[in-house]
CSV table of C-alpha atoms in Angstrom, one decimal:
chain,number,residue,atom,x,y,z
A,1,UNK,CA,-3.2,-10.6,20.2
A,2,UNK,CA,-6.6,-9.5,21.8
A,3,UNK,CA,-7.5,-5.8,21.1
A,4,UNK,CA,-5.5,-4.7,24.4
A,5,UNK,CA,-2.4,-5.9,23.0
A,6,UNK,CA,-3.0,-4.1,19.8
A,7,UNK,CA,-3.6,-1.1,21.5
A,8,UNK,CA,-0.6,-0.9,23.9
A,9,UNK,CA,1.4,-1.5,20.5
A,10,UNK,CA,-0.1,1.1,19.2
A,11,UNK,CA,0.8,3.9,21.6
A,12,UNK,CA,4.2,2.0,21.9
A,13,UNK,CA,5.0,3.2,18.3
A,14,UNK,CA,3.4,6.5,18.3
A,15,UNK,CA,5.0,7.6,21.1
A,16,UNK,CA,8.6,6.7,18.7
A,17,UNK,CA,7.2,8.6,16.3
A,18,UNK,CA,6.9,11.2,18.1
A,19,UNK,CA,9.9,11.2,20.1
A,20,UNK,CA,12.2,10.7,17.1
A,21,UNK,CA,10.7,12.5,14.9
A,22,UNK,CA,10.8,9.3,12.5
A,23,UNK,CA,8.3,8.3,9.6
A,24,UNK,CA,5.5,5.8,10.1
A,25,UNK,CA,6.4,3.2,7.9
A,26,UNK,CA,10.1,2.9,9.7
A,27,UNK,CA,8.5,2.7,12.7
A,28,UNK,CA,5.7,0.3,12.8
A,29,UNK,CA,9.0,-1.8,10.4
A,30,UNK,CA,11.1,-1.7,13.3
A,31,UNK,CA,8.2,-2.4,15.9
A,32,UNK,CA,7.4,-5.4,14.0
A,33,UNK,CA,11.0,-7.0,13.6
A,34,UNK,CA,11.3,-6.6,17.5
A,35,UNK,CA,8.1,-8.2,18.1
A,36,UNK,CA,8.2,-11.1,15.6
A,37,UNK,CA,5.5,-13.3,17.7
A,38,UNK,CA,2.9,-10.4,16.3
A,39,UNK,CA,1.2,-12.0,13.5
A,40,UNK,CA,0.2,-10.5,10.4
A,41,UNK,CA,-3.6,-9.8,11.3
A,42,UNK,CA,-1.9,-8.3,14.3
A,43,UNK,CA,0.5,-6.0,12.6
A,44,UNK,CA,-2.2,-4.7,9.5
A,45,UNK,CA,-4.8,-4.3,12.8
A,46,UNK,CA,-2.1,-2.0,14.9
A,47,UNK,CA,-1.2,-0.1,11.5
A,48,UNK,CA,-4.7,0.5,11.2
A,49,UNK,CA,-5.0,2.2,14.5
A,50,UNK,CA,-1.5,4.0,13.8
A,51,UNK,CA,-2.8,5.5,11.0
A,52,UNK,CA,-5.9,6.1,12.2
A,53,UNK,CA,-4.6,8.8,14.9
A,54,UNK,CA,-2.3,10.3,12.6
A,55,UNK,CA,-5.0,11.1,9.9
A,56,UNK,CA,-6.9,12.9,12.7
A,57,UNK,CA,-4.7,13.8,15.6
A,58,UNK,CA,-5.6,17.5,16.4
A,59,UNK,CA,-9.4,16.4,16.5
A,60,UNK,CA,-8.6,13.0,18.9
A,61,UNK,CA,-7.0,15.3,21.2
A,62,UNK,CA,-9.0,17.8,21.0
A,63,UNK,CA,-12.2,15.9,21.9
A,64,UNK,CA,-10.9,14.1,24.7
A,65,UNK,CA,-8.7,17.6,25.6
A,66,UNK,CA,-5.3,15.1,25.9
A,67,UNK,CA,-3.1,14.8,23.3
A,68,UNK,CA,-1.0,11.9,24.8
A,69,UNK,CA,-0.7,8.8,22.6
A,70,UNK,CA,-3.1,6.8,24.8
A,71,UNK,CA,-5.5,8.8,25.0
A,72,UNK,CA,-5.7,9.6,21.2
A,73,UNK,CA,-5.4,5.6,20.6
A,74,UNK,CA,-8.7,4.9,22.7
A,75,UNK,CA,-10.3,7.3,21.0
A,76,UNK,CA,-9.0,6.1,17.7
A,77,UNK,CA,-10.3,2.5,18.8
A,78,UNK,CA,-13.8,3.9,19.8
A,79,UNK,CA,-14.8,5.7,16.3
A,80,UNK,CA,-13.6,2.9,14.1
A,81,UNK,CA,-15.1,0.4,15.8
A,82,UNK,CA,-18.6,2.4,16.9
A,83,UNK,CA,-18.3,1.1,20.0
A,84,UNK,CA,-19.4,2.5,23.6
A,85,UNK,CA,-16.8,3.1,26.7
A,86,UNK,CA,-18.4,0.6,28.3
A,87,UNK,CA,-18.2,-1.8,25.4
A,88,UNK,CA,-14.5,-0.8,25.5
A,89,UNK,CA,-14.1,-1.9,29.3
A,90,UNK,CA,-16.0,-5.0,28.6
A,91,UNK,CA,-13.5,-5.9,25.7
A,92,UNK,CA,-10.4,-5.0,27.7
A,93,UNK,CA,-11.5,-6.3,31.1
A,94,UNK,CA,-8.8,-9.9,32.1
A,95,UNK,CA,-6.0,-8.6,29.1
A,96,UNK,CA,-2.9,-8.1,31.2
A,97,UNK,CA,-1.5,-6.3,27.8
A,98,UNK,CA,-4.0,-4.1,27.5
A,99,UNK,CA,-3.4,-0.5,28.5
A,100,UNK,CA,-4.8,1.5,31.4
A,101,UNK,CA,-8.3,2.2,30.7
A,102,UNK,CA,-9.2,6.0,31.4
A,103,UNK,CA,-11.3,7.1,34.0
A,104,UNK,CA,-14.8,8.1,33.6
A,105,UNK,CA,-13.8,11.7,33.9
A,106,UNK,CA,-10.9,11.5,31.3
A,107,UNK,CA,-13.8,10.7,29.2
A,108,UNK,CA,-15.9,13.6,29.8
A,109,UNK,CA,-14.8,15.9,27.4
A,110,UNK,CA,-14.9,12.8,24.3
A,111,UNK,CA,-18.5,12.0,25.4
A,112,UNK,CA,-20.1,15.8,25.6
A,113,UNK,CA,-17.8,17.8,22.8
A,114,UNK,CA,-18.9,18.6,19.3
A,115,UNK,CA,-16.2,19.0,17.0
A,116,UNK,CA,-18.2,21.7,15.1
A,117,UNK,CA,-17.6,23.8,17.9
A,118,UNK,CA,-13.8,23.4,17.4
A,119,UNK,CA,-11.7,25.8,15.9
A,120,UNK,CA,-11.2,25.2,12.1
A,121,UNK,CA,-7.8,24.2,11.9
A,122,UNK,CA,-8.7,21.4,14.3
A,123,UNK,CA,-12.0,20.2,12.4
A,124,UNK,CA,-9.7,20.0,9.4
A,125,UNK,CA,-7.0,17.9,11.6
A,126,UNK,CA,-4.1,20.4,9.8
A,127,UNK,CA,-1.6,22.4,11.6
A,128,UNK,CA,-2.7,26.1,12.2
A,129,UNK,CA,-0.5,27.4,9.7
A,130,UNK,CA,-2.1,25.5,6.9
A,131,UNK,CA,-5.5,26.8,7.4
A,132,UNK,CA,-5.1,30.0,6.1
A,133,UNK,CA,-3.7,28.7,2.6
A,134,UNK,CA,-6.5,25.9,2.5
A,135,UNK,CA,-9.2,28.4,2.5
A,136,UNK,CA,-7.9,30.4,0.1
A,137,UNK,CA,-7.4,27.2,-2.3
A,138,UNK,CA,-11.1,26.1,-1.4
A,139,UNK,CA,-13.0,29.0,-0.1
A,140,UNK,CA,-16.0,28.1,2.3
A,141,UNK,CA,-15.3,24.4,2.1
A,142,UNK,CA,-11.9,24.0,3.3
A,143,UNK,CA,-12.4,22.3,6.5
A,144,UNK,CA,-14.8,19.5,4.7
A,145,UNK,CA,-12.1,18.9,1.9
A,146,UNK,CA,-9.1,19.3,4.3
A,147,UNK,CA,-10.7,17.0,6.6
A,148,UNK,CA,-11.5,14.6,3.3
A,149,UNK,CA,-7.5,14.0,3.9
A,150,UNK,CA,-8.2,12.2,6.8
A,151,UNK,CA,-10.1,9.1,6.0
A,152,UNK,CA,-8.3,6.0,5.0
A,153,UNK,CA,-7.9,5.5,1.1
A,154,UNK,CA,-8.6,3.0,-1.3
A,155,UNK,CA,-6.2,0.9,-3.3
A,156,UNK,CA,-6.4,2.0,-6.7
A,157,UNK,CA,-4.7,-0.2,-9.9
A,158,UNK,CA,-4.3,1.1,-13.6
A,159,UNK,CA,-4.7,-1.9,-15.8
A,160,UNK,CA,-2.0,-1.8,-19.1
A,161,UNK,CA,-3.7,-1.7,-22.1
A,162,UNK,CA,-0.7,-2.8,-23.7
A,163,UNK,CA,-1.3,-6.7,-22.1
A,164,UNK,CA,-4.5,-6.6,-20.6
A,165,UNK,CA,-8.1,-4.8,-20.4
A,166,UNK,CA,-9.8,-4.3,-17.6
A,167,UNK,CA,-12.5,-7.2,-17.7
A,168,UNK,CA,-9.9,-9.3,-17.6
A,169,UNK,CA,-8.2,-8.0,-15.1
A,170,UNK,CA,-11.3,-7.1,-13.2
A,171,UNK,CA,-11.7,-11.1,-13.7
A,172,UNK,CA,-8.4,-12.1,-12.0
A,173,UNK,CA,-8.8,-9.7,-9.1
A,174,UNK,CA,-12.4,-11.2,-8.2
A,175,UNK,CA,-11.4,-12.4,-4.9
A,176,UNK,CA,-10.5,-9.1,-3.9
A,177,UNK,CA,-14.1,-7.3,-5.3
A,178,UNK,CA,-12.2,-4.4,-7.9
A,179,UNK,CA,-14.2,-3.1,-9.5
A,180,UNK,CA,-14.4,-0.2,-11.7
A,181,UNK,CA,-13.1,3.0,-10.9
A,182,UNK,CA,-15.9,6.0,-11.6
A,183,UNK,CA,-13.8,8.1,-13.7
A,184,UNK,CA,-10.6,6.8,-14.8
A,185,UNK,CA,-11.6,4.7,-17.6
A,186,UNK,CA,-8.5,1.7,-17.3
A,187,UNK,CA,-9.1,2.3,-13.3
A,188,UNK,CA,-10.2,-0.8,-10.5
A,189,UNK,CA,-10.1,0.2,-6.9
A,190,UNK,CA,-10.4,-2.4,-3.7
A,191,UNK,CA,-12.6,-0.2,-1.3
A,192,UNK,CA,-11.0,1.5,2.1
A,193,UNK,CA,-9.7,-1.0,4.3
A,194,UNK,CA,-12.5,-1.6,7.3
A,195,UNK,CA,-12.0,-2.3,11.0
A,196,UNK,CA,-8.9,-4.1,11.7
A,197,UNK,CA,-8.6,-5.3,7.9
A,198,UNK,CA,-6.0,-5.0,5.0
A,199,UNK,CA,-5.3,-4.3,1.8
A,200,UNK,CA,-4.3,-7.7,-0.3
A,201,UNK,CA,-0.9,-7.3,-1.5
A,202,UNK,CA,-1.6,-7.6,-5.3
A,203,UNK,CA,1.4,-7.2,-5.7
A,204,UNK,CA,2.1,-11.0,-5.6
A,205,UNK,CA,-0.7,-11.6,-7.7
A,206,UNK,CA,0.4,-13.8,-11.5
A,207,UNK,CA,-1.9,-10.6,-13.1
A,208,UNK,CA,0.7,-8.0,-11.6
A,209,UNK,CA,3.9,-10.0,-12.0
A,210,UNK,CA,2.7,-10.1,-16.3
A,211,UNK,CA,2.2,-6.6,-15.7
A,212,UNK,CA,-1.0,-6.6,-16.5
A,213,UNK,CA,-1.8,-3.9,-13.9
A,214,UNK,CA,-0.3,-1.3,-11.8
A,215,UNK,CA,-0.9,0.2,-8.7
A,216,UNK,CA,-2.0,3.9,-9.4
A,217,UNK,CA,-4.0,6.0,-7.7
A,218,UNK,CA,-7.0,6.7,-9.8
A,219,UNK,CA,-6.2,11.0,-10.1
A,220,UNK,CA,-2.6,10.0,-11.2
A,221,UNK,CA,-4.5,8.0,-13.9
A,222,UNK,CA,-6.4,11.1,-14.4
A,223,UNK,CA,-3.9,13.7,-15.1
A,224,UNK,CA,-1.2,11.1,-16.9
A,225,UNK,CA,-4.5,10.8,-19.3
A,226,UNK,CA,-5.8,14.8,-19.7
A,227,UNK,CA,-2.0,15.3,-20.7
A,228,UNK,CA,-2.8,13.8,-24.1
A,229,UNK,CA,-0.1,12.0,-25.1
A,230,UNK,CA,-1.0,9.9,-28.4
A,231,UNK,CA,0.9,7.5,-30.6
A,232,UNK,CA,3.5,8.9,-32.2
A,233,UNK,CA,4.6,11.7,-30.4
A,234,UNK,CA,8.1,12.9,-28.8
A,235,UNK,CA,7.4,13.4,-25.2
A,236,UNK,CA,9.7,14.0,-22.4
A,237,UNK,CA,8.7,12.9,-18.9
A,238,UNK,CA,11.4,15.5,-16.9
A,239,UNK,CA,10.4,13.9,-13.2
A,240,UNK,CA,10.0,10.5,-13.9
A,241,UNK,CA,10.5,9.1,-10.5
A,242,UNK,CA,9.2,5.7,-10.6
A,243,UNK,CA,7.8,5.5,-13.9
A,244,UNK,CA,3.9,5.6,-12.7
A,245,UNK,CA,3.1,8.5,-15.0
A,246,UNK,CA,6.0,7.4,-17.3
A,247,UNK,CA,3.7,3.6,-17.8
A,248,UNK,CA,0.7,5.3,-18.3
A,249,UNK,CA,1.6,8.0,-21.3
A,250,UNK,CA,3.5,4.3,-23.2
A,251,UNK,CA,0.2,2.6,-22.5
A,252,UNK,CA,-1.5,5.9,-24.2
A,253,UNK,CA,0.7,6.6,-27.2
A,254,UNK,CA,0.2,2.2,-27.6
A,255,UNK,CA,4.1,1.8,-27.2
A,256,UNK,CA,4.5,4.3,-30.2
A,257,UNK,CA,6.7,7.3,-31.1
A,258,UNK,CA,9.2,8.0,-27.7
A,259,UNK,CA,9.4,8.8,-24.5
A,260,UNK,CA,12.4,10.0,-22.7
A,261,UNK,CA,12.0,9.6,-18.5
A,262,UNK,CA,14.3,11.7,-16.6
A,263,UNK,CA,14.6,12.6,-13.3
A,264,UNK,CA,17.8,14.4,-10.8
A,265,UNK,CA,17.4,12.3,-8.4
A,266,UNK,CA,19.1,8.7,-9.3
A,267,UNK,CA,17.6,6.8,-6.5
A,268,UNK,CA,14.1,7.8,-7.2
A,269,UNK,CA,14.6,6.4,-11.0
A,270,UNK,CA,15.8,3.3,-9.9
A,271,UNK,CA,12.5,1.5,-9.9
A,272,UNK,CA,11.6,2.6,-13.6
A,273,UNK,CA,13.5,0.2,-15.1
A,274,UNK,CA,11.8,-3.6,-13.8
A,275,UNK,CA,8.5,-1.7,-14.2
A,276,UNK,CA,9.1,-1.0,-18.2
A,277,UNK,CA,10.0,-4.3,-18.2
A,278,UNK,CA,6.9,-6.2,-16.4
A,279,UNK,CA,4.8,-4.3,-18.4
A,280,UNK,CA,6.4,-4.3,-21.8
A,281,UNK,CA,7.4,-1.2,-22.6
A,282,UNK,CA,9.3,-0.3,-25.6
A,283,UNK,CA,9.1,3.3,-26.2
A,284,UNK,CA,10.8,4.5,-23.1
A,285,UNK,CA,14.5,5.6,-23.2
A,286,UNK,CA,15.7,6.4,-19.7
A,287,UNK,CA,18.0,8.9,-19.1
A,288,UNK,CA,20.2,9.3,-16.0
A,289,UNK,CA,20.8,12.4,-13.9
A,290,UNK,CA,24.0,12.6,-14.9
A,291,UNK,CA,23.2,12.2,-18.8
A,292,UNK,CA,23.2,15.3,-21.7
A,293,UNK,CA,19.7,15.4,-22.9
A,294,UNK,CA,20.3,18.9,-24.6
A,295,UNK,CA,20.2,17.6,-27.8
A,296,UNK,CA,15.9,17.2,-27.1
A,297,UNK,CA,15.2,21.0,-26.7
A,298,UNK,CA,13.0,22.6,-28.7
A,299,UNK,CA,11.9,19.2,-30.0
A,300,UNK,CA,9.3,17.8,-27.8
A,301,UNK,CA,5.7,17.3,-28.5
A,302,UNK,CA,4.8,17.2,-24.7
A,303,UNK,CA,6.4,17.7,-21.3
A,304,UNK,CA,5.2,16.4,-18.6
A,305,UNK,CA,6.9,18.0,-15.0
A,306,UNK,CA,5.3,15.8,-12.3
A,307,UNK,CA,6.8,18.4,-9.8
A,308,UNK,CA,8.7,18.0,-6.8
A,309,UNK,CA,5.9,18.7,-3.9
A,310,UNK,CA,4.7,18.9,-0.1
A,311,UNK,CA,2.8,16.0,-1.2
A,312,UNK,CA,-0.3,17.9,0.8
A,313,UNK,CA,-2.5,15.7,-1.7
A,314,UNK,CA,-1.5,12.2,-0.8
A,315,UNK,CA,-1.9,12.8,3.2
A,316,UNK,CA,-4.6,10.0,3.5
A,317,UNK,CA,-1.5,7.5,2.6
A,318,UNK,CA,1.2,9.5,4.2
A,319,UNK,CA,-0.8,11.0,7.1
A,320,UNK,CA,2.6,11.3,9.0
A,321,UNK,CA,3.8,13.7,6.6
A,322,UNK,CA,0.9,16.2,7.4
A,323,UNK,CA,2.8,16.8,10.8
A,324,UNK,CA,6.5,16.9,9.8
A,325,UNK,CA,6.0,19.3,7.1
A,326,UNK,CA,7.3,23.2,7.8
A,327,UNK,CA,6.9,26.4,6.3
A,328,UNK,CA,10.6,26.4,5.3
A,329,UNK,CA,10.5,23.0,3.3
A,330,UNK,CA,7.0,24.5,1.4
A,331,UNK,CA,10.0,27.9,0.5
A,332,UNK,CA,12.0,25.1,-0.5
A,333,UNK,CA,9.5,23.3,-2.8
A,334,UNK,CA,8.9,27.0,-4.3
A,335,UNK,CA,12.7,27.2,-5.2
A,336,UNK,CA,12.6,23.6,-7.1
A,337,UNK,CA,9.1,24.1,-8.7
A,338,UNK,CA,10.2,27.6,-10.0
A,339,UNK,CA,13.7,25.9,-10.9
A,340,UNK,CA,12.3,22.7,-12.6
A,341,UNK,CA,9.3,24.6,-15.2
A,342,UNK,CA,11.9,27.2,-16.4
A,343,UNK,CA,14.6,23.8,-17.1
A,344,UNK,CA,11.6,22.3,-18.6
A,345,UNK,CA,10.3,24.8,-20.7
A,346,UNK,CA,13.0,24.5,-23.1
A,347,UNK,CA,12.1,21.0,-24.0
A,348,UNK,CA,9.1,22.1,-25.6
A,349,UNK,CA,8.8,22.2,-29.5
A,350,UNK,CA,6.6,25.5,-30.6
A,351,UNK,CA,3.0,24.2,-31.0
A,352,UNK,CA,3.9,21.6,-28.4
A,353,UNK,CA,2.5,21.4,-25.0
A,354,UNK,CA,4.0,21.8,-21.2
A,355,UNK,CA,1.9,19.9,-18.4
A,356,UNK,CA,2.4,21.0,-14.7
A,357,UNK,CA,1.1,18.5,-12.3
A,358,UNK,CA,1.7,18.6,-7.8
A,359,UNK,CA,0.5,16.2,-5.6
A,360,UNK,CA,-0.2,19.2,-3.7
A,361,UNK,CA,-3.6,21.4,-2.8
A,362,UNK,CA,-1.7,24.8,-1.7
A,363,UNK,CA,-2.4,27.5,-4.1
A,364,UNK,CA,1.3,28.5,-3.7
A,365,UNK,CA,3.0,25.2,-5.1
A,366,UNK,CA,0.0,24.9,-8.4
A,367,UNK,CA,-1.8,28.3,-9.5
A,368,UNK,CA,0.5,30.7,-8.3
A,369,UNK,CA,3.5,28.6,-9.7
A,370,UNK,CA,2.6,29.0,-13.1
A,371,UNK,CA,1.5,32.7,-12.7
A,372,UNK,CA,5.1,32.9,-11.8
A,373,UNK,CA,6.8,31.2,-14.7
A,374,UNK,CA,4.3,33.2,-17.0
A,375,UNK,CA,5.8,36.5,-15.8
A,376,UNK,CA,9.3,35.0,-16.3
A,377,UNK,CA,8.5,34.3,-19.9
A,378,UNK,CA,9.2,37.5,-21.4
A,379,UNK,CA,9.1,36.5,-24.7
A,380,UNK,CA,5.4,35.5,-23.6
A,381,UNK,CA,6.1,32.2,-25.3
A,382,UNK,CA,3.7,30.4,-23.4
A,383,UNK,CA,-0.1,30.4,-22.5
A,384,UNK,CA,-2.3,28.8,-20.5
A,385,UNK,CA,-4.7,26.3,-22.0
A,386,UNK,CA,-8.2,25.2,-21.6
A,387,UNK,CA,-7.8,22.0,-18.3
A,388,UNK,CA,-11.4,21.8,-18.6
A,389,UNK,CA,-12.0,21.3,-21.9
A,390,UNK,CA,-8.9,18.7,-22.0
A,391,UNK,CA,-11.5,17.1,-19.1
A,392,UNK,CA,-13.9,16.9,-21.3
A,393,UNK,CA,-12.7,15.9,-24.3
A,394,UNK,CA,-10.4,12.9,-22.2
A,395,UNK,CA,-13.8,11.5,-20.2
A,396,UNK,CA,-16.3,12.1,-22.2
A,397,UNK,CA,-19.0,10.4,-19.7
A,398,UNK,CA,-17.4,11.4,-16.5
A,399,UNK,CA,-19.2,14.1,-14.2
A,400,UNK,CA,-16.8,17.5,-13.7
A,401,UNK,CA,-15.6,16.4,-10.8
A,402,UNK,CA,-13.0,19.2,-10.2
A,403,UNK,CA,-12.2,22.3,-8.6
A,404,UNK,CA,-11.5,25.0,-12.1
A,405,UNK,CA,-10.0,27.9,-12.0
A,406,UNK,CA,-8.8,30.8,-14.0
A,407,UNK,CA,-5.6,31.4,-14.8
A,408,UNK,CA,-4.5,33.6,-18.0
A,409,UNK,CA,-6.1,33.0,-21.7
A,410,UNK,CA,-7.2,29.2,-19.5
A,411,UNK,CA,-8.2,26.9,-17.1
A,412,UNK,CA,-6.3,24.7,-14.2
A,413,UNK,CA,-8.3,21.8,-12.5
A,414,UNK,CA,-7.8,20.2,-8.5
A,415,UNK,CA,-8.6,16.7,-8.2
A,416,UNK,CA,-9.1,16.3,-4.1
A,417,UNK,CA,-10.5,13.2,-1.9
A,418,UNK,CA,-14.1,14.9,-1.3
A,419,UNK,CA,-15.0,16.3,-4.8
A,420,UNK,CA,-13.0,13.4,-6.8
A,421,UNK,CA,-12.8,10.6,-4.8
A,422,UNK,CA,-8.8,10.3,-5.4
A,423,UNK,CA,-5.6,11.4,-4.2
A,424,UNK,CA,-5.2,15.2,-4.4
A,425,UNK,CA,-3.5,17.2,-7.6
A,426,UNK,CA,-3.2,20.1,-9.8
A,427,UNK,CA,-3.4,20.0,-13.4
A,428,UNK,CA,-2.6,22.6,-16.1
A,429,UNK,CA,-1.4,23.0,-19.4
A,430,UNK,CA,0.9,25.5,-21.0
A,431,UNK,CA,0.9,25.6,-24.7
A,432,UNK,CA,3.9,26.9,-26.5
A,433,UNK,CA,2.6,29.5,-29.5
């Protein structure tokens, strides 16, 4: 398919998504099984421009003041390519697929507006509603760090210390140029993807069927490590989901002492189990929704709640998401996060430690969460300990690259795209007295 062809597809599917209201991924699935003659170069090339206008949709429209799906796609095409609009008519001039170029005055506004003049919400490319709430999470530099959440990630790997190190996996990647990640010390990332590209799927690679290596992005890698899990100790992962987190506390505690994974939702544990297994994992016991694990309170020596999110953080991957989400789901996530600690809490062993990790950069969902369970601890059982200092003594040699703030006797930390180069979370630690 020439470029024309790529971009008709392009607004074909983002004009489902927005009509049914339908994630990405489904759609461009759907897209591609009724349009089999679409190679794979063609299909990573039209994701690419999918993505792209999701990631930034308020500022596309904005700057060419049309917020149609053609009109954000050739604006879309334009930036990541750097070309001109005349370069663009050159390229789609004789491609009967191609769609209808715009006129020169459609292209007024794209050619003569500055989107420092925009309003903030639109710099940031977030729904109005969200701008308030970003600011007060990030203060002057909310638009630069929200707008962080638009640019394409990389592909980040953990390698398992429990079959590999990273040279050698480093070694078997080659073709693909990993290299080390800056912070996370068993980290390789492949860069962004650029132009039409794609990421390899490493997936298929011998080093990731051993299970040598896993695909994590490199601040998951951070906070699994800062929760300081170490051989020998009891720990409790109580929202396992996948296993991701769950893989990298084993490869921590060097397939010593136990952990227990648990999550409510069945479907979302389903995974765990091949993943233990690739990887060779032998301290993990799984425990189903449906299971008693009573008999672990007041026994644990960490537990780590991975809480249920708006997933705010992760919008580079999921930039679809950034649009669906409401201010009656974010109530929602309040409820569960609220719900999940307090169930949590009474895993924990006294002297033994409580981690609280989102996904998310609202202040509502991290900071303010565990202000909340601290006034619901009566008994003040709990405190809040130093993130930064964890930081520190974790990674050594890496630069604070954080957001820290206060909270009670402590510290929390935010990992976002601008300041950390990763996925966004939040971080703290609750020790039991």
């Amino acid at each position: 398919m020439r470029l024309g062809g790529r971009m008709a597809a392009a607004i074909e599917i983002l004009t489902d998504i927005e009509a049914r209201r339908r994630p990405v991924a489904d759609a461009l699935k759907d897209w591609g099984l009724s349009h089999r003659f679409a190679g794979s170069g063609d299909r990573a090339a039209i994701g690419n421009i999918v993505y792209d206008v999701l990631r930034r949709r308020r500022s596309l429209a904005w700057r060419m003041e049309d917020e149609t799906p053609t009109a954000m796609v050739f604006a879309a095409v334009l930036d990541s390519k750097g070309m001109g609009i005349k370069d663009m008519a050159i390229a789609l001039d004789g491609d009967r697929f191609a769609p209808q170029m715009p006129s020169t005055d459609d292209f007024a506004a794209f050619r003569t507006r500055e989107l420092s003049a925009a309003p903030g919400a639109v710099q940031a490319d977030v729904p109005d509603w969200l701008a308030d709430r970003l600011e007060a999470a990030f203060g002057e530099a909310w638009i630069a760090e929200a707008a962080a959440l638009s640019d394409r990630p990389p592909l980040d790997m953990r390698v398992n210390t429990l079959r590999a190190d990273r040279d050698k996996v480093a070694k078997a990647l080659t073709p693909f140029a990993a290299t080390a990640t800056a912070l996370a010390p068993q980290g390789l990332r492949i860069p962004p993807i650029a132009g039409d590209g794609r990421h390899p799927n490493v997936q298929v690679e011998a080093g990731f069927q051993k299970g040598w290596f896993e695909i994590q992005d490199e601040g998951s890698q951070i906070v699994a490590l800062l929760a300081g899990a170490a051989p020998g100790m009891q720990v409790l992962d109580f929202c396992a989901g996948a296993g991701g987190k769950t893989l990298a506390l084993a490869a921590s505690m060097e397939n010593t002492g136990q952990i227990h994974a648990y999550d409510s939702d069945r479907q979302r544990l389903a995974p765990i189990h091949d993943r233990l297994k690739r990887a060779e994992v032998r301290n993990v016991q799984v425990h189903a929704p449906r299971d008693d694990i009573g008999e672990l309170e007041g026994r644990m020596d960490l537990v780590l709640v991975d809480a249920p999110c708006t997933g705010t953080g992760t919008w580079r991957r999921r930039p679809d998401a950034k649009w669906r989400l409401a201010e009656r789901q974010l109530d929602k996530r309040l409820e569960e996060q609220d719900a999940v600690l307090d169930a949590a809490a009474r895993f924990v062993k006294p002297g033994g430690r409580l981690v609280y990790i989102t996904c998310s950069l609202l202040p509502e969902e991290n900071g303010a969460r565990v202000a909340a369970f601290l006034e619901r601890d009566a008994g003040a059982e709990f405190k809040v300990a130093d993130a930064a200092g964890r930081w520190a003594e974790a990674l050594p040699e890496a630069p604070k690259a954080y957001h820290a703030s206060a909270l009670g006797d402590g510290t929390t930390l935010t990992l976002t795209p601008r300041t950390t180069g990763t996925d966004g979370f939040f971080f703290a630690v609750l020790e039991r007295r």
